[in-house]
Short mmCIF file of C-alpha atoms in Angstrom, two decimals:
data_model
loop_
_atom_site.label_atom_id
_atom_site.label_comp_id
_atom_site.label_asym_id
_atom_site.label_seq_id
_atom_site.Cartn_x
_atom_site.Cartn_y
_atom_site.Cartn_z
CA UNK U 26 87.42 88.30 61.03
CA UNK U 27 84.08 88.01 59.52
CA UNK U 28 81.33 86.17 61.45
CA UNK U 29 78.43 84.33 60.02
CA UNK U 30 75.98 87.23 60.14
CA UNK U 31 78.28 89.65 58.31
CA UNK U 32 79.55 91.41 61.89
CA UNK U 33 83.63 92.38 61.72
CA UNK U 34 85.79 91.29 64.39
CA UNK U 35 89.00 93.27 65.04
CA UNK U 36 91.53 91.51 67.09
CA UNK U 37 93.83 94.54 69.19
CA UNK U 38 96.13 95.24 71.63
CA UNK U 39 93.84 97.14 73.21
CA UNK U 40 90.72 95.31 73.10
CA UNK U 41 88.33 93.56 70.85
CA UNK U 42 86.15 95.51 68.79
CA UNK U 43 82.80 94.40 66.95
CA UNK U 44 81.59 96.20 64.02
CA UNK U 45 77.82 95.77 62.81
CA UNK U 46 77.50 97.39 59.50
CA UNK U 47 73.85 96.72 59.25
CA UNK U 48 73.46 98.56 62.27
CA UNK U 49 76.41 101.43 61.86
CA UNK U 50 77.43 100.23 65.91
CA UNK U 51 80.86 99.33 66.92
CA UNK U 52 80.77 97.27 70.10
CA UNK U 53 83.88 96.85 72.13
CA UNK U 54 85.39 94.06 74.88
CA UNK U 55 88.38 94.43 77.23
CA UNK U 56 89.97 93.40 80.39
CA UNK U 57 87.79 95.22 82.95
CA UNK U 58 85.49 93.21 84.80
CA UNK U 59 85.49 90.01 87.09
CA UNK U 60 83.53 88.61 83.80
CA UNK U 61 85.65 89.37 81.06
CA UNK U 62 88.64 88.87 78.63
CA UNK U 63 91.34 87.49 80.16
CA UNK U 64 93.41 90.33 78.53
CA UNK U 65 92.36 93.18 76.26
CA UNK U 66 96.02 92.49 74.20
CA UNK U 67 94.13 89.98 71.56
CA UNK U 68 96.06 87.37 68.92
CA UNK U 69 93.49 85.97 67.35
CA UNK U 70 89.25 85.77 66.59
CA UNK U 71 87.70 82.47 65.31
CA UNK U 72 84.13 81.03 64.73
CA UNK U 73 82.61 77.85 65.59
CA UNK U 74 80.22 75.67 63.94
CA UNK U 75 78.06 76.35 67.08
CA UNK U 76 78.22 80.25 66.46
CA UNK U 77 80.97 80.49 69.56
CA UNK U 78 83.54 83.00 69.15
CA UNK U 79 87.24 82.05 70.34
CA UNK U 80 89.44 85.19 71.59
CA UNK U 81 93.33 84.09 72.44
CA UNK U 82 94.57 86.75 74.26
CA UNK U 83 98.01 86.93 75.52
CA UNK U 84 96.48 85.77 78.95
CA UNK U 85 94.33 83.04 77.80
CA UNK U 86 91.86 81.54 75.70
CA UNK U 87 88.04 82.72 75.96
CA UNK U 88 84.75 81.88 74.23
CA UNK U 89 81.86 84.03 73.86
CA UNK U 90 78.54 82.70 73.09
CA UNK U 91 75.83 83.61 71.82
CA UNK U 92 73.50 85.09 72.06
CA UNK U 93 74.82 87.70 74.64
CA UNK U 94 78.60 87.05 73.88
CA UNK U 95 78.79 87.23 77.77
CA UNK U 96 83.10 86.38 78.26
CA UNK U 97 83.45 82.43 79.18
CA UNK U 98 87.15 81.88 80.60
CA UNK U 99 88.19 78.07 80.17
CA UNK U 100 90.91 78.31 82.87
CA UNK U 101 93.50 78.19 80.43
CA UNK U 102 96.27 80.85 81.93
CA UNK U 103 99.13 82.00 80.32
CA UNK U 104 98.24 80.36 76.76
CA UNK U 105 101.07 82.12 74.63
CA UNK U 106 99.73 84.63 71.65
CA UNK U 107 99.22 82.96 69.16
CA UNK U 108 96.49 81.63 66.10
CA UNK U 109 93.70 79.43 66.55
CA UNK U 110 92.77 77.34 63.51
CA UNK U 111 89.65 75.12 63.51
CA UNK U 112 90.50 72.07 62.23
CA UNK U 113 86.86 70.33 61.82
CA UNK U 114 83.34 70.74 63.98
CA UNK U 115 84.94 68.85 67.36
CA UNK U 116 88.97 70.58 67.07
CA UNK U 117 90.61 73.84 66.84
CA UNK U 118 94.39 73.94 67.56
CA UNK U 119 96.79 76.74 68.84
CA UNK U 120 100.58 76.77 69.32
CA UNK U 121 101.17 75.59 73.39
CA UNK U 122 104.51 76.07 74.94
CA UNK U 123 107.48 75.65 72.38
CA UNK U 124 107.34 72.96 70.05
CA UNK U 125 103.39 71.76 71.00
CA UNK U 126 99.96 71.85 69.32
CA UNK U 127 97.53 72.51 71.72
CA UNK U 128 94.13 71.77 70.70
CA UNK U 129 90.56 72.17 72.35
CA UNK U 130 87.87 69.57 71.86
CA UNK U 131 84.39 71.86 71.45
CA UNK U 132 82.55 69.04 72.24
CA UNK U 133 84.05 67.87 75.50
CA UNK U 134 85.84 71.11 76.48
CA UNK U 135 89.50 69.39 76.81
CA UNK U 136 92.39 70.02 76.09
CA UNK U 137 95.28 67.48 74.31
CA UNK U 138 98.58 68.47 73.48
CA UNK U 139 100.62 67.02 70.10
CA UNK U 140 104.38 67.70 69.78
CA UNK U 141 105.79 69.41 66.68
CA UNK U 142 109.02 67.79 65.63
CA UNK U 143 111.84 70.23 67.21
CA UNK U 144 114.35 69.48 63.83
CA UNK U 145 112.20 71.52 61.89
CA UNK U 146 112.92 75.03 63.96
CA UNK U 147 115.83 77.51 63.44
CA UNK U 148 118.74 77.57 66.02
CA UNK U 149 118.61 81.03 67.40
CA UNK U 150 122.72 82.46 67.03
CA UNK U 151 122.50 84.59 70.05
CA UNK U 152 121.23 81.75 72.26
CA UNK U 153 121.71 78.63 70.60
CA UNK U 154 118.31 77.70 71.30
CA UNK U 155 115.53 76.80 68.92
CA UNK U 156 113.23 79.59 67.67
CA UNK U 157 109.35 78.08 68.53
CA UNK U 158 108.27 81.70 66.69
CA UNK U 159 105.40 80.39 64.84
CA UNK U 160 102.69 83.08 63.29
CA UNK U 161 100.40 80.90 61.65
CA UNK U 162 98.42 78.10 61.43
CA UNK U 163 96.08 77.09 59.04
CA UNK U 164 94.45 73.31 58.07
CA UNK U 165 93.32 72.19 54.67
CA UNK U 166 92.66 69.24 54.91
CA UNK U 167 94.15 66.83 55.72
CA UNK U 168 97.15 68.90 55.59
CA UNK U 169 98.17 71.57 58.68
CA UNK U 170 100.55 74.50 57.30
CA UNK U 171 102.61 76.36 59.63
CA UNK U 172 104.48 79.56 59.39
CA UNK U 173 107.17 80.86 61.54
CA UNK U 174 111.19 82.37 61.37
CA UNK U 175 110.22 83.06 57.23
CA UNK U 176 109.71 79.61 56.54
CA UNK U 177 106.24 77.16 56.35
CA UNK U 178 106.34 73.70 56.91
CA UNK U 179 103.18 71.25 56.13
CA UNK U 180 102.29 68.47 58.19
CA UNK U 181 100.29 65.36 57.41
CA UNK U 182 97.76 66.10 60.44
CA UNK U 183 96.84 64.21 62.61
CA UNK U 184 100.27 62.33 62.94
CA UNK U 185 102.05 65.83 62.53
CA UNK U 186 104.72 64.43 60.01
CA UNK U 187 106.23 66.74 58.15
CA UNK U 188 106.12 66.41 54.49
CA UNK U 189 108.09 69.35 53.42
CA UNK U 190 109.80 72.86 54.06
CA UNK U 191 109.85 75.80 52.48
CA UNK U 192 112.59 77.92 53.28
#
């Protein structure tokens, strides 16, 4: 991810990594300290409009801020691994638990929850359940697209009714 002042953020499993080319230093976060990442294994990096930086871990969902980028946990444990999409200046959504939205209001820090129709996902063979494997999310607007078991659905958002499939 590229930040607003040109500074690359690289999302691992072994840490989050900051790269300031202006500079030539490569700054580095992980799981060490009472005041840290929840967990150094790291989905996904996103911007604010506020200059905030969002960090999903596999652990939970952090924000650092500027202009020390000291670690803020939001008490969200156990939020699965996966995207975070910014949806306009007050929203950014991640996949919850199975077939739910979760998104974050950055202006009152809470959190709602939106279900995802459950027709739309795959029936595992093995164990006949439905596959909530989703890899991406991204929002043009006013449309959210979704990817996940090779196929991307788009969703009239906020209402989350799907207009199509594609397989």
């Amino acid at each position: 991810y590229i930040d607003h002042n040109g500074d690359i953020w690289f999302a691992t499993q072994r840490g989050l990594y900051i790269y300031n080319p202006r500079k030539d230093i490569l700054k580095e976060y992980q799981q060490n300290t009472e005041n840290s990442l929840y967990s150094s294994r790291i989905w996904d990096v996103m911007e604010d409009n506020s200059n905030n930086m969002w960090i999903a871990t596999t652990e939970g969902l952090n924000r650092l801020k500027p202009p020390k980028f000291n670690p803020v946990n939001l008490g969200v444990d156990k939020l699965a691994p996966y995207p975070i999409e910014q949806v306009d200046r007050n929203l950014f959504i991640t996949h919850g638990n199975e077939n739910q939205l979760l998104g974050f209001h950055l202006t009152t820090n809470e959190f709602q929850t939106k279900e995802i129709p459950e027709s739309i996902f795959p029936i595992d063979d093995f164990n006949e359940e439905p596959e909530y494997d989703i890899t991406d999310l991204h929002f043009g607007h006013p449309n959210l697209w979704m990817t996940y078991s090779n196929r991307i659905t788009v969703f009239e958002y906020p209402e989350l009714e799907v207009l199509k499939t594609i397989k």
